[in-house]
PDB file of C-alpha atoms in Angstrom:
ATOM      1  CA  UNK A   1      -8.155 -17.030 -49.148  1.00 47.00           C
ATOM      2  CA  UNK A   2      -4.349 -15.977 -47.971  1.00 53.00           C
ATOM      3  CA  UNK A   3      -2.482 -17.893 -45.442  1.00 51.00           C
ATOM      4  CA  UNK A   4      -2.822 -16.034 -42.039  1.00 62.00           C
ATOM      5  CA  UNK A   5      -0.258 -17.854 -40.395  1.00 67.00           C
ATOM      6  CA  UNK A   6       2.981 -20.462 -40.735  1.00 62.00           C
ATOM      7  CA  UNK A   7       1.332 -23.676 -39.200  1.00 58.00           C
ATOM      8  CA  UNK A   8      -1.482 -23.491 -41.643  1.00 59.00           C
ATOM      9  CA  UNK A   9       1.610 -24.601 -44.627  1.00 57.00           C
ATOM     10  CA  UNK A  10       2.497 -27.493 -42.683  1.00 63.00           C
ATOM     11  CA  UNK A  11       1.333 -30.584 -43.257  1.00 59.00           C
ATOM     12  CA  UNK A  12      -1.078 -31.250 -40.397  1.00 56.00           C
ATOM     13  CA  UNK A  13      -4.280 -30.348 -39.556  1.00 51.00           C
ATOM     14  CA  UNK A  14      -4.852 -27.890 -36.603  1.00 50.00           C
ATOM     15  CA  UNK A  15      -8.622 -28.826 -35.203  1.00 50.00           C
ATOM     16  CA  UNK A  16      -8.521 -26.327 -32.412  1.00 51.00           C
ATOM     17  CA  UNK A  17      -8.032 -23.194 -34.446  1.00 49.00           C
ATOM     18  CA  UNK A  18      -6.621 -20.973 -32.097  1.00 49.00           C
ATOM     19  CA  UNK A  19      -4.304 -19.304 -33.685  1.00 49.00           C
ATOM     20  CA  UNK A  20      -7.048 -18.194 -36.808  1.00 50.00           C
ATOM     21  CA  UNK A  21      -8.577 -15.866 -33.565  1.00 53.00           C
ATOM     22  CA  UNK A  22      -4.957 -14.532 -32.565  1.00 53.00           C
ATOM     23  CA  UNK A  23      -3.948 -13.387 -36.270  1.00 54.00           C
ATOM     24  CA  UNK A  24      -7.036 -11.365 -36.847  1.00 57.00           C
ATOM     25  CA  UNK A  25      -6.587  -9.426 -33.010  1.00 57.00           C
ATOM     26  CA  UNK A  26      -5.479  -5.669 -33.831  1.00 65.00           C
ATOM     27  CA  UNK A  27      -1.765  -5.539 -31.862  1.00 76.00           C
ATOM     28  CA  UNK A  28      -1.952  -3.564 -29.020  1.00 84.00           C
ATOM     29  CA  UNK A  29      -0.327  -0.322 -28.542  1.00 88.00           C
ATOM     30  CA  UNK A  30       2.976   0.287 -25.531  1.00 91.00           C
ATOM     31  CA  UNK A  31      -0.125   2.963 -24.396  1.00 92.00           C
ATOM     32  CA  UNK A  32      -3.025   0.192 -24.547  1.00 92.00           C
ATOM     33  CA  UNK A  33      -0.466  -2.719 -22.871  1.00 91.00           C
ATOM     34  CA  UNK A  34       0.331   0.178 -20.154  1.00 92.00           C
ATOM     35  CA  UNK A  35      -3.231   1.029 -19.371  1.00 93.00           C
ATOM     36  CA  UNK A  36      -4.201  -2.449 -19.205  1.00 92.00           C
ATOM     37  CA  UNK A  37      -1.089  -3.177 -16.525  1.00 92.00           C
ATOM     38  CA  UNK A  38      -1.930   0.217 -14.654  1.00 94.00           C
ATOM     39  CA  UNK A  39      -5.048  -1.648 -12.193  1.00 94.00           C
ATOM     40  CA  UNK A  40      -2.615  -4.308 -11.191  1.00 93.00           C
ATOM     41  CA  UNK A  41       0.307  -1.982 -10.587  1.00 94.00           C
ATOM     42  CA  UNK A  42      -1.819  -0.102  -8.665  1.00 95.00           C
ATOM     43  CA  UNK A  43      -3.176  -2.958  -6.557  1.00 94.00           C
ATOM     44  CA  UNK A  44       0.357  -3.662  -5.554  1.00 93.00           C
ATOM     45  CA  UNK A  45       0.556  -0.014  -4.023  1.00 94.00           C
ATOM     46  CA  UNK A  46       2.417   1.213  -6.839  1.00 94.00           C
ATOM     47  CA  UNK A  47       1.276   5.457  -6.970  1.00 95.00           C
ATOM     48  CA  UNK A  48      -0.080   6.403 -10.521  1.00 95.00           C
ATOM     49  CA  UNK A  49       2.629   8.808 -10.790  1.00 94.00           C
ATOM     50  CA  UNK A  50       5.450   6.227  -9.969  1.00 94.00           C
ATOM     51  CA  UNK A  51       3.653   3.988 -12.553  1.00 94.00           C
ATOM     52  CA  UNK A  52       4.322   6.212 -15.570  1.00 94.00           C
ATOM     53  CA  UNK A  53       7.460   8.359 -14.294  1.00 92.00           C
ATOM     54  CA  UNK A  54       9.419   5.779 -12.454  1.00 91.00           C
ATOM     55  CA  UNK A  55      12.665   3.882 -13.722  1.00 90.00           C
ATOM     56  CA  UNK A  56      11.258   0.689 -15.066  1.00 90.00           C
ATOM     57  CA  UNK A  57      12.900  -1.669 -12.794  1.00 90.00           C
ATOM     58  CA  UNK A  58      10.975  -0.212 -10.216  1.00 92.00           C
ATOM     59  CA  UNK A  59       7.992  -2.539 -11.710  1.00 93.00           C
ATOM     60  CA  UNK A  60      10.019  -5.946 -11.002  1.00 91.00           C
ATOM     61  CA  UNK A  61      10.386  -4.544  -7.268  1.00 93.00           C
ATOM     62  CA  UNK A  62       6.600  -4.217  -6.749  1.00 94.00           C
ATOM     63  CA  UNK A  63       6.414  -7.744  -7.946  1.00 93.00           C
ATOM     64  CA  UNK A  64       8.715  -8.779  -6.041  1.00 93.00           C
ATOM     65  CA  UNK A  65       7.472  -7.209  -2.852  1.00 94.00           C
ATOM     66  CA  UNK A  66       3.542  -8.543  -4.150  1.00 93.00           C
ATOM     67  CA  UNK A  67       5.037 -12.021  -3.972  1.00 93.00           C
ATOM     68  CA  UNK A  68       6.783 -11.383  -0.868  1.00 96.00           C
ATOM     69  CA  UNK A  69       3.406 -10.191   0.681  1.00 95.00           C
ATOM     70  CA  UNK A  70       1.601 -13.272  -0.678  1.00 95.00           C
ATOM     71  CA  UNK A  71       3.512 -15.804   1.171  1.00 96.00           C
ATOM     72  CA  UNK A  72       3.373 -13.403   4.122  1.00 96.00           C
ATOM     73  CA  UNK A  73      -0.118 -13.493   4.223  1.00 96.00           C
ATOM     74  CA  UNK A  74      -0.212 -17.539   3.433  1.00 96.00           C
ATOM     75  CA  UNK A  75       1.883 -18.131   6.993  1.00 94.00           C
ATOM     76  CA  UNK A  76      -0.010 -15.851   8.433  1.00 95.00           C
ATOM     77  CA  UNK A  77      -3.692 -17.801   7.373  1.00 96.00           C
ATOM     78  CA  UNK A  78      -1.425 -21.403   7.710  1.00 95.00           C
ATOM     79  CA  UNK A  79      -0.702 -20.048  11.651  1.00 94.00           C
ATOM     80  CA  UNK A  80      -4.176 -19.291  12.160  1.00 94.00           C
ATOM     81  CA  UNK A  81      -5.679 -22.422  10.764  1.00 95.00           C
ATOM     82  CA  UNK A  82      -3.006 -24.137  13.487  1.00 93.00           C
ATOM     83  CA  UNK A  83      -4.564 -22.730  16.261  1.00 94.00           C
ATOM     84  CA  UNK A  84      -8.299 -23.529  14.952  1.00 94.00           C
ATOM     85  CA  UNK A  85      -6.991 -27.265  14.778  1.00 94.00           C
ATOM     86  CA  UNK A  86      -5.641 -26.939  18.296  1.00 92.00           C
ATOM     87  CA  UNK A  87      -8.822 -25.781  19.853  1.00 92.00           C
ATOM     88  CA  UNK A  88     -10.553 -28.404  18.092  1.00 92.00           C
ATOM     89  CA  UNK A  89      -8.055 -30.729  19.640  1.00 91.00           C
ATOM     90  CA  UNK A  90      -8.535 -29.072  22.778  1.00 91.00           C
ATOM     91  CA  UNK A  91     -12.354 -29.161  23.115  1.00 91.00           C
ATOM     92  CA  UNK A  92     -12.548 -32.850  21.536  1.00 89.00           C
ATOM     93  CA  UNK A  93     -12.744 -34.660  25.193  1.00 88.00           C
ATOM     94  CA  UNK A  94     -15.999 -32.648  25.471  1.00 87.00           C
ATOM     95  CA  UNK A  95     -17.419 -33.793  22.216  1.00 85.00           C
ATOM     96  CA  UNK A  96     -16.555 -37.864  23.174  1.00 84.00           C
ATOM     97  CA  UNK A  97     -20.738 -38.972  23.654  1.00 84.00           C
ATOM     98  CA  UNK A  98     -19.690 -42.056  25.707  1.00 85.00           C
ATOM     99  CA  UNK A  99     -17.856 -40.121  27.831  1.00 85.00           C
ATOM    100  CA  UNK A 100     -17.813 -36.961  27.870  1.00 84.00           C
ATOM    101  CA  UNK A 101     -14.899 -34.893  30.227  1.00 86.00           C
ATOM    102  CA  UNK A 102     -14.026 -30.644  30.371  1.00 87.00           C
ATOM    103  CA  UNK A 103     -12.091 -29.597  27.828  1.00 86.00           C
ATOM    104  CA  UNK A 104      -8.653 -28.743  28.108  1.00 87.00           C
ATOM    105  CA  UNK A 105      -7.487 -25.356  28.494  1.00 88.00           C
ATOM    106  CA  UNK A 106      -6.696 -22.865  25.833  1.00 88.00           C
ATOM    107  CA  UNK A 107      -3.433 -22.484  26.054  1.00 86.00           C
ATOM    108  CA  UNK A 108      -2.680 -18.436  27.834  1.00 87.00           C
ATOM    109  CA  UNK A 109       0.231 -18.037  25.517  1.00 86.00           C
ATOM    110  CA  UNK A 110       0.512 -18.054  21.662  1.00 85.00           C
ATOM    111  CA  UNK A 111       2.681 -20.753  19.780  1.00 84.00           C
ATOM    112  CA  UNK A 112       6.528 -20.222  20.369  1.00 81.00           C
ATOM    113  CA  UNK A 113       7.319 -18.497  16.741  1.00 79.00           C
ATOM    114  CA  UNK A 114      11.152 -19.503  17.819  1.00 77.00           C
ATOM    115  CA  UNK A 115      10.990 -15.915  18.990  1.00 71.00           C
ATOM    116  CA  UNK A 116      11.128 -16.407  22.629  1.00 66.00           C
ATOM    117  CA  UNK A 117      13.361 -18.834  22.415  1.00 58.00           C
ATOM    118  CA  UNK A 118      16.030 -16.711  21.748  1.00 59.00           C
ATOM    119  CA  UNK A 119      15.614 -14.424  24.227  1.00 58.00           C
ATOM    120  CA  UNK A 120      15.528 -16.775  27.159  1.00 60.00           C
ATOM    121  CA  UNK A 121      18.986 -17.930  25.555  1.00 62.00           C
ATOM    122  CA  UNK A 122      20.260 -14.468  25.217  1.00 57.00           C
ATOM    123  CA  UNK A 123      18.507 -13.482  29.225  1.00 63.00           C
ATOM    124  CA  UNK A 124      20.824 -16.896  30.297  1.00 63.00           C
ATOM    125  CA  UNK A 125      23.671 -15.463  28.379  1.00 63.00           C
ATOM    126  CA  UNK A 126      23.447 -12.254  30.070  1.00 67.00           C
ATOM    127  CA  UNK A 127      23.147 -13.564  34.042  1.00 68.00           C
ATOM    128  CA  UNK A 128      25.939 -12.196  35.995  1.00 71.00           C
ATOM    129  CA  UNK A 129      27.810 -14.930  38.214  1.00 72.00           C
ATOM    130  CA  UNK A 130      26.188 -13.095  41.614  1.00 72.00           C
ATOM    131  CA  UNK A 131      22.958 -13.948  39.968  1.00 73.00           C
ATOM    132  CA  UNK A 132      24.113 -17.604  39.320  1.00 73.00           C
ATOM    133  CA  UNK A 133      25.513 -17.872  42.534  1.00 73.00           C
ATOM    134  CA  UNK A 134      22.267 -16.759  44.262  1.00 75.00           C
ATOM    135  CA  UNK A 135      20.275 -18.920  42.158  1.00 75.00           C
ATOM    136  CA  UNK A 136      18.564 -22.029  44.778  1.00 75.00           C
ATOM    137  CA  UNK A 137      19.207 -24.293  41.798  1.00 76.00           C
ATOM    138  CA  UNK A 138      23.083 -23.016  42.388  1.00 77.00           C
ATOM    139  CA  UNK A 139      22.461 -23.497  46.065  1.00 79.00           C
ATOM    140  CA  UNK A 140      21.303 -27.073  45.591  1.00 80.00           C
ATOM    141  CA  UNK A 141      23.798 -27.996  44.190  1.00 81.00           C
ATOM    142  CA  UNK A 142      26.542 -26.893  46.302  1.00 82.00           C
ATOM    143  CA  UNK A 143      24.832 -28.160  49.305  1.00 83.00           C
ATOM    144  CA  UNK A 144      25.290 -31.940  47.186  1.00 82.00           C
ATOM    145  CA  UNK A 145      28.855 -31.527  46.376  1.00 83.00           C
ATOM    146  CA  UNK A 146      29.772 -30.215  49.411  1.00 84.00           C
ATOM    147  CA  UNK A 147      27.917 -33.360  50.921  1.00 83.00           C
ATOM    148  CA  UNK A 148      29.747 -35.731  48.897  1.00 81.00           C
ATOM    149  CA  UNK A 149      32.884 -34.282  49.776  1.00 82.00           C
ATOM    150  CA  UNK A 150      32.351 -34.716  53.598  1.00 80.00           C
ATOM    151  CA  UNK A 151      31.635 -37.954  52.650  1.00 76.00           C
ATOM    152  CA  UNK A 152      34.514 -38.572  51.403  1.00 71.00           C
ATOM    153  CA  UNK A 153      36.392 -37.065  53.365  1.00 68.00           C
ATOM    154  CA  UNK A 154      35.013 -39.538  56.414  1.00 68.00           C
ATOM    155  CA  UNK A 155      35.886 -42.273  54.213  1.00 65.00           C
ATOM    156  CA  UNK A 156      39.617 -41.427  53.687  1.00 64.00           C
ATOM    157  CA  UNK A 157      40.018 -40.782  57.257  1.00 59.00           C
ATOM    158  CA  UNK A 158      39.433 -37.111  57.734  1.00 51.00           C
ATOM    159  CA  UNK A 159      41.486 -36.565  54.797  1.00 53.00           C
ATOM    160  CA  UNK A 160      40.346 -34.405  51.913  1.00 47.00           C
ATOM    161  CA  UNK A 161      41.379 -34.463  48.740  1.00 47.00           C
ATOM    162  CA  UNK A 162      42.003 -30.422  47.982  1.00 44.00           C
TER     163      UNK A 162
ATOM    164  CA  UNK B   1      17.944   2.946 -15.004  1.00 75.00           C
ATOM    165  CA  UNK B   2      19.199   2.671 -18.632  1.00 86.00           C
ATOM    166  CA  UNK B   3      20.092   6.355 -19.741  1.00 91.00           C
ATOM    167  CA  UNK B   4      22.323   7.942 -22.396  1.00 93.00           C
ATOM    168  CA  UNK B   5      24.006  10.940 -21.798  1.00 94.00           C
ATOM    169  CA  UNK B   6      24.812  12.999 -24.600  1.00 92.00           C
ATOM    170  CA  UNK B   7      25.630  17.098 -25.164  1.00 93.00           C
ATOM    171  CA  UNK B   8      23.910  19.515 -27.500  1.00 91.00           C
ATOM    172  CA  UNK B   9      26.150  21.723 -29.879  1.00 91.00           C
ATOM    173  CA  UNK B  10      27.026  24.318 -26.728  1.00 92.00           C
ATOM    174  CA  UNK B  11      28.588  21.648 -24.705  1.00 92.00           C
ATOM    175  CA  UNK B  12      25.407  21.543 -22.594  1.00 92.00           C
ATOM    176  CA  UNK B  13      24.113  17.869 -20.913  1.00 94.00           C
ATOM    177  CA  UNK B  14      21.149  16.490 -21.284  1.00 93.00           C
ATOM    178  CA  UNK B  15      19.771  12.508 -20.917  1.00 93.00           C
ATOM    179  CA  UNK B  16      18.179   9.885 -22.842  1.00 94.00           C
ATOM    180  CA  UNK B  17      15.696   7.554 -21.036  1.00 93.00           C
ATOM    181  CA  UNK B  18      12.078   6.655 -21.518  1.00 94.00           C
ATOM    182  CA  UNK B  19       9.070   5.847 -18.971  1.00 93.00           C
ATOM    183  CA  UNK B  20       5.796   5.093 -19.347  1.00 93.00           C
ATOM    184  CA  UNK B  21       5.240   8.099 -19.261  1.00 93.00           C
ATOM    185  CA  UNK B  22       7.386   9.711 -22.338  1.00 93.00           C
ATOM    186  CA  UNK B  23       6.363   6.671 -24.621  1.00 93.00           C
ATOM    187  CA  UNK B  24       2.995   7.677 -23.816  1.00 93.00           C
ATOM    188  CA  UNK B  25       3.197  10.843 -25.166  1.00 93.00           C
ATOM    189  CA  UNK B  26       5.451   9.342 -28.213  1.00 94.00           C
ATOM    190  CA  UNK B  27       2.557   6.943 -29.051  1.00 94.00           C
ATOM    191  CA  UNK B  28       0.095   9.880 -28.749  1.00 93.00           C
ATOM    192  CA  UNK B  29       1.947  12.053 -31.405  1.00 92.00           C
ATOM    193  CA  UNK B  30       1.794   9.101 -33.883  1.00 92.00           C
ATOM    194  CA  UNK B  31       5.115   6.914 -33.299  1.00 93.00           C
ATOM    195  CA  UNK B  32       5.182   3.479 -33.810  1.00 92.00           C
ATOM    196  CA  UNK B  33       8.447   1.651 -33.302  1.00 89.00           C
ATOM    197  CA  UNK B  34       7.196  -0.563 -36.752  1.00 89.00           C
ATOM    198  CA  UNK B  35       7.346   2.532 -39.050  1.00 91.00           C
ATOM    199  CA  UNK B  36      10.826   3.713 -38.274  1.00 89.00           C
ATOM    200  CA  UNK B  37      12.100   1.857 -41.153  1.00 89.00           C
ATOM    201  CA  UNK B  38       9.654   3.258 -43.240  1.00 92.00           C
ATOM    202  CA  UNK B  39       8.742   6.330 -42.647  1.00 91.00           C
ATOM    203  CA  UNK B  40      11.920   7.453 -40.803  1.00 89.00           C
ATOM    204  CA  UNK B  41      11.433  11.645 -41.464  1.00 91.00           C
ATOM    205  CA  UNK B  42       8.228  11.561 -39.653  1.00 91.00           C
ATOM    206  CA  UNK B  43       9.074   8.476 -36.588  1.00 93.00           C
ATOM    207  CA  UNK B  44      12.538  10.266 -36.209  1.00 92.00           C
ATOM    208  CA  UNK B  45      11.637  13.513 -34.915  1.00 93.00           C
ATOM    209  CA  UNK B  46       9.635  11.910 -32.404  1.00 94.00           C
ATOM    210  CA  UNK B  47      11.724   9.082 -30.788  1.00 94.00           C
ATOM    211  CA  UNK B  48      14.954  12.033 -30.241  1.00 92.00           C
ATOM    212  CA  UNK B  49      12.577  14.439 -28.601  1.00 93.00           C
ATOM    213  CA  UNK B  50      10.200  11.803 -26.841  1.00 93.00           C
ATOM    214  CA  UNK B  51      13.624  10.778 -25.565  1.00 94.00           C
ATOM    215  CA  UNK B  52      14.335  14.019 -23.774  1.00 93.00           C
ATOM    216  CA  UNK B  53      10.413  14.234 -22.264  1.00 92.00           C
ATOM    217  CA  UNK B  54      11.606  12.187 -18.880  1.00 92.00           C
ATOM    218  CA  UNK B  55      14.316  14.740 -18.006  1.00 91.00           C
ATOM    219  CA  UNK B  56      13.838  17.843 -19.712  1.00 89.00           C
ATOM    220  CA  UNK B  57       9.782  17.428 -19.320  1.00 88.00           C
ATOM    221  CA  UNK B  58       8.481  20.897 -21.272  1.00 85.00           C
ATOM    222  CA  UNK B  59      12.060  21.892 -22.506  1.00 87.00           C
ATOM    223  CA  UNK B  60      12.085  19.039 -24.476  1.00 89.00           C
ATOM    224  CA  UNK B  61      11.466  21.183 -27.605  1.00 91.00           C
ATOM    225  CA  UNK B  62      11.536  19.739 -31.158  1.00 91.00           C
ATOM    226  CA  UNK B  63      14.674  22.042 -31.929  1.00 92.00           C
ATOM    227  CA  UNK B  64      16.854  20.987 -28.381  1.00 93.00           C
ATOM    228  CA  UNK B  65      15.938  17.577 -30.026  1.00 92.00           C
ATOM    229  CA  UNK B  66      17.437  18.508 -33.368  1.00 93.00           C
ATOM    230  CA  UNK B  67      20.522  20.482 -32.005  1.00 93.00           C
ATOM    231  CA  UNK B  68      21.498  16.833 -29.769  1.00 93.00           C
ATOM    232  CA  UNK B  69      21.048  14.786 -32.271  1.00 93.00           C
ATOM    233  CA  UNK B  70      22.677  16.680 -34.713  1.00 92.00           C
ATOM    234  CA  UNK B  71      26.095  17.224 -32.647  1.00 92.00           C
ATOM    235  CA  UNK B  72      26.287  13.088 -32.292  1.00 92.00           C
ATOM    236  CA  UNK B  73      28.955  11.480 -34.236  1.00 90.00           C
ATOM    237  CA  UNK B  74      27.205   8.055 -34.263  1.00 91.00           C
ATOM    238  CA  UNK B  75      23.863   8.397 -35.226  1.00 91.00           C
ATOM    239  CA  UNK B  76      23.306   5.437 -36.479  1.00 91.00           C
ATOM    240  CA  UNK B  77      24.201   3.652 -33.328  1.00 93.00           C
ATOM    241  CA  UNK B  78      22.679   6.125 -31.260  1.00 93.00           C
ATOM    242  CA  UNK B  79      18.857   5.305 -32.952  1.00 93.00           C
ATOM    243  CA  UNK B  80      20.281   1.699 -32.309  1.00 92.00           C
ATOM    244  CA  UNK B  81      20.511   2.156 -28.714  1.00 93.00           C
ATOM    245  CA  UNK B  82      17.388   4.705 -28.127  1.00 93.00           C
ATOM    246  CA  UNK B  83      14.816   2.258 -29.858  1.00 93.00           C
ATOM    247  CA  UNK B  84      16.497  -0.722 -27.586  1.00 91.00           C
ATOM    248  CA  UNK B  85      15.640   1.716 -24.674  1.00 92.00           C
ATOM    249  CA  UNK B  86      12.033   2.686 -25.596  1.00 92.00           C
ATOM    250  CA  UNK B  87      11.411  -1.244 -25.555  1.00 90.00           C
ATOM    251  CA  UNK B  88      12.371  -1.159 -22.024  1.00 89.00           C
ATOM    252  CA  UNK B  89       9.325   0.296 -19.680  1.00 90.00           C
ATOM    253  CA  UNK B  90       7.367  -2.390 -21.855  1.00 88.00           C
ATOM    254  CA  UNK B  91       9.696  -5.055 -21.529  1.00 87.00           C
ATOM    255  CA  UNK B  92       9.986  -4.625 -17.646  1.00 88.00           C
ATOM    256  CA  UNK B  93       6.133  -4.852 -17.175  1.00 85.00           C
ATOM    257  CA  UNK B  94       6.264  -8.217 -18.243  1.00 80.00           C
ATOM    258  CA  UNK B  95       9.643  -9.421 -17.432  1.00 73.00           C
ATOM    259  CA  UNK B  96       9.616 -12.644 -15.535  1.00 68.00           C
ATOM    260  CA  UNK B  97      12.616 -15.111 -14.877  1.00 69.00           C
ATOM    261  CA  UNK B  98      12.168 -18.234 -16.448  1.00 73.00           C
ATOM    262  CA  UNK B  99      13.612 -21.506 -14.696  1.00 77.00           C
ATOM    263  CA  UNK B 100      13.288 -23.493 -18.659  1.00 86.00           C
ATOM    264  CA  UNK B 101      16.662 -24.203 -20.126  1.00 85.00           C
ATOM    265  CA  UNK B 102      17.452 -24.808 -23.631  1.00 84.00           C
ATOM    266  CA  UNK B 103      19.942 -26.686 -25.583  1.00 87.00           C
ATOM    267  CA  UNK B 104      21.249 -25.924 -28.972  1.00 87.00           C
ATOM    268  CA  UNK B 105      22.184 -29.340 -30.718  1.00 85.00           C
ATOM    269  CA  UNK B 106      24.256 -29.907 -33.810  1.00 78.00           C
TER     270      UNK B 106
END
């Protein structure tokens, strides 16, 4: 009986005999090893054409963009498992036996993504100062300071401070 | 894309490079990168023309082959560099980055 592989000269004993299984396996040709690859290439949108013709670096990219999709995909189910958990939360005062009260409302918007947060920044940003100044919140507050300075204005003795 | 360009004996260009494709083909007219060693008069033939497949598809002729190879003043490193390159579709089908380091001690 020949040796079939290095470990079986060393001095220990292997007991779980996998590599006795690997050294009788026929190798696989490039042809075989492509064939085999071809379904998952595929799966990642790769064209059968593009799988045989293209450069080979082209196969990194559509791993790249598989993995890119994944964790797309896992926000995307992480988001939606958010707003399960929220209308849970939201119908929970309905579910209380002792006392049960309506539940809240839905909310009529969906979570802020950080998205529309940085366009009400950007719609501040792009105000003109007629808009500002027309603003009631502008108004308001020159009726105060205008207020305090009559004020003290009758405290100095008609004098203003200008 | 990893690519040689070399001339035939006219001056004419032509490329090296291999796809899936071409090594395809190669494997389907009997080459095996193991017997080059051995039986280099019959892998030979096959690896410069198989070579040629991607970019000169059916003018890739067994003569063309012969005429390129035959005007190279390295030859040796040529076959060097081509059987590097047919390793390559293969090799980027299962490249992955590893993040394991190793350490060579004294």
């Amino acid at each position: 009986m020949g040796v079939h592989r290095l470990g079986e000269l060393y001095s220990f004993d292997d007991k779980n005999g996998v590599g006795d299984s690997d050294a009788d396996k026929p190798t696989l040709s490039y042809t075989e090893i492509f064939y085999k690859c071809l379904p998952q290439y595929l799966a990642m949108g790769m064209s059968a054409d593009e799988f045989w013709n293209c450069d080979p670096r082209m196969y990194q990219v559509y791993r790249e963009k598989q993995k890119i999709e994944l964790e797309k995909e896992n926000e995307r189910l992480w988001l939606q498992g958010m707003y399960v958990y929220q209308a849970i939360l939201l119908t929970a005062p309905r579910l209380n036996s002792l006392q049960p009260k309506e539940p809240l409302e839905y909310p009529s918007e969906p979570f802020d993504l950080g998205l529309r947060k940085d366009k009400e920044e950007k719609d501040i940003d792009e105000l003109t100062k007629e808009e500002i100044q027309s603003s009631p919140q502008f108004t308001r507050v020159l009726d105060w300071a205008l207020r305090v300075n009559k004020g003290k204005g009758e405290a100095n003795g008609g004098h203003t401070n200008n | 894309m990893k690519q040689i360009r070399v001339r035939d004996s006219k001056g004419n260009p032509h490329i090296y490079r291999f796809t899936a494709e071409s090594v395809k083909a190669m494997e389907a007219r009997g080459f095996d990168l193991n017997l080059i060693a051995t039986q280099p008069m019959t892998q030979m033939p096959i690896l410069i023309e198989g070579a040629l497949l991607a970019e000169e598809g059916a003018n890739a002729t067994p003569e063309l082959a012969l005429d390129i190879y035959q005007a190279q003043k390295d030859k040796q490193g040529l076959i060097t560099k081509l059987i590097q390159m047919y390793n390559e579709p293969i090799d980027s089908l299962y490249a992955v980055e590893g993040n394991a380091e190793w350490e060579y001690t004294d």
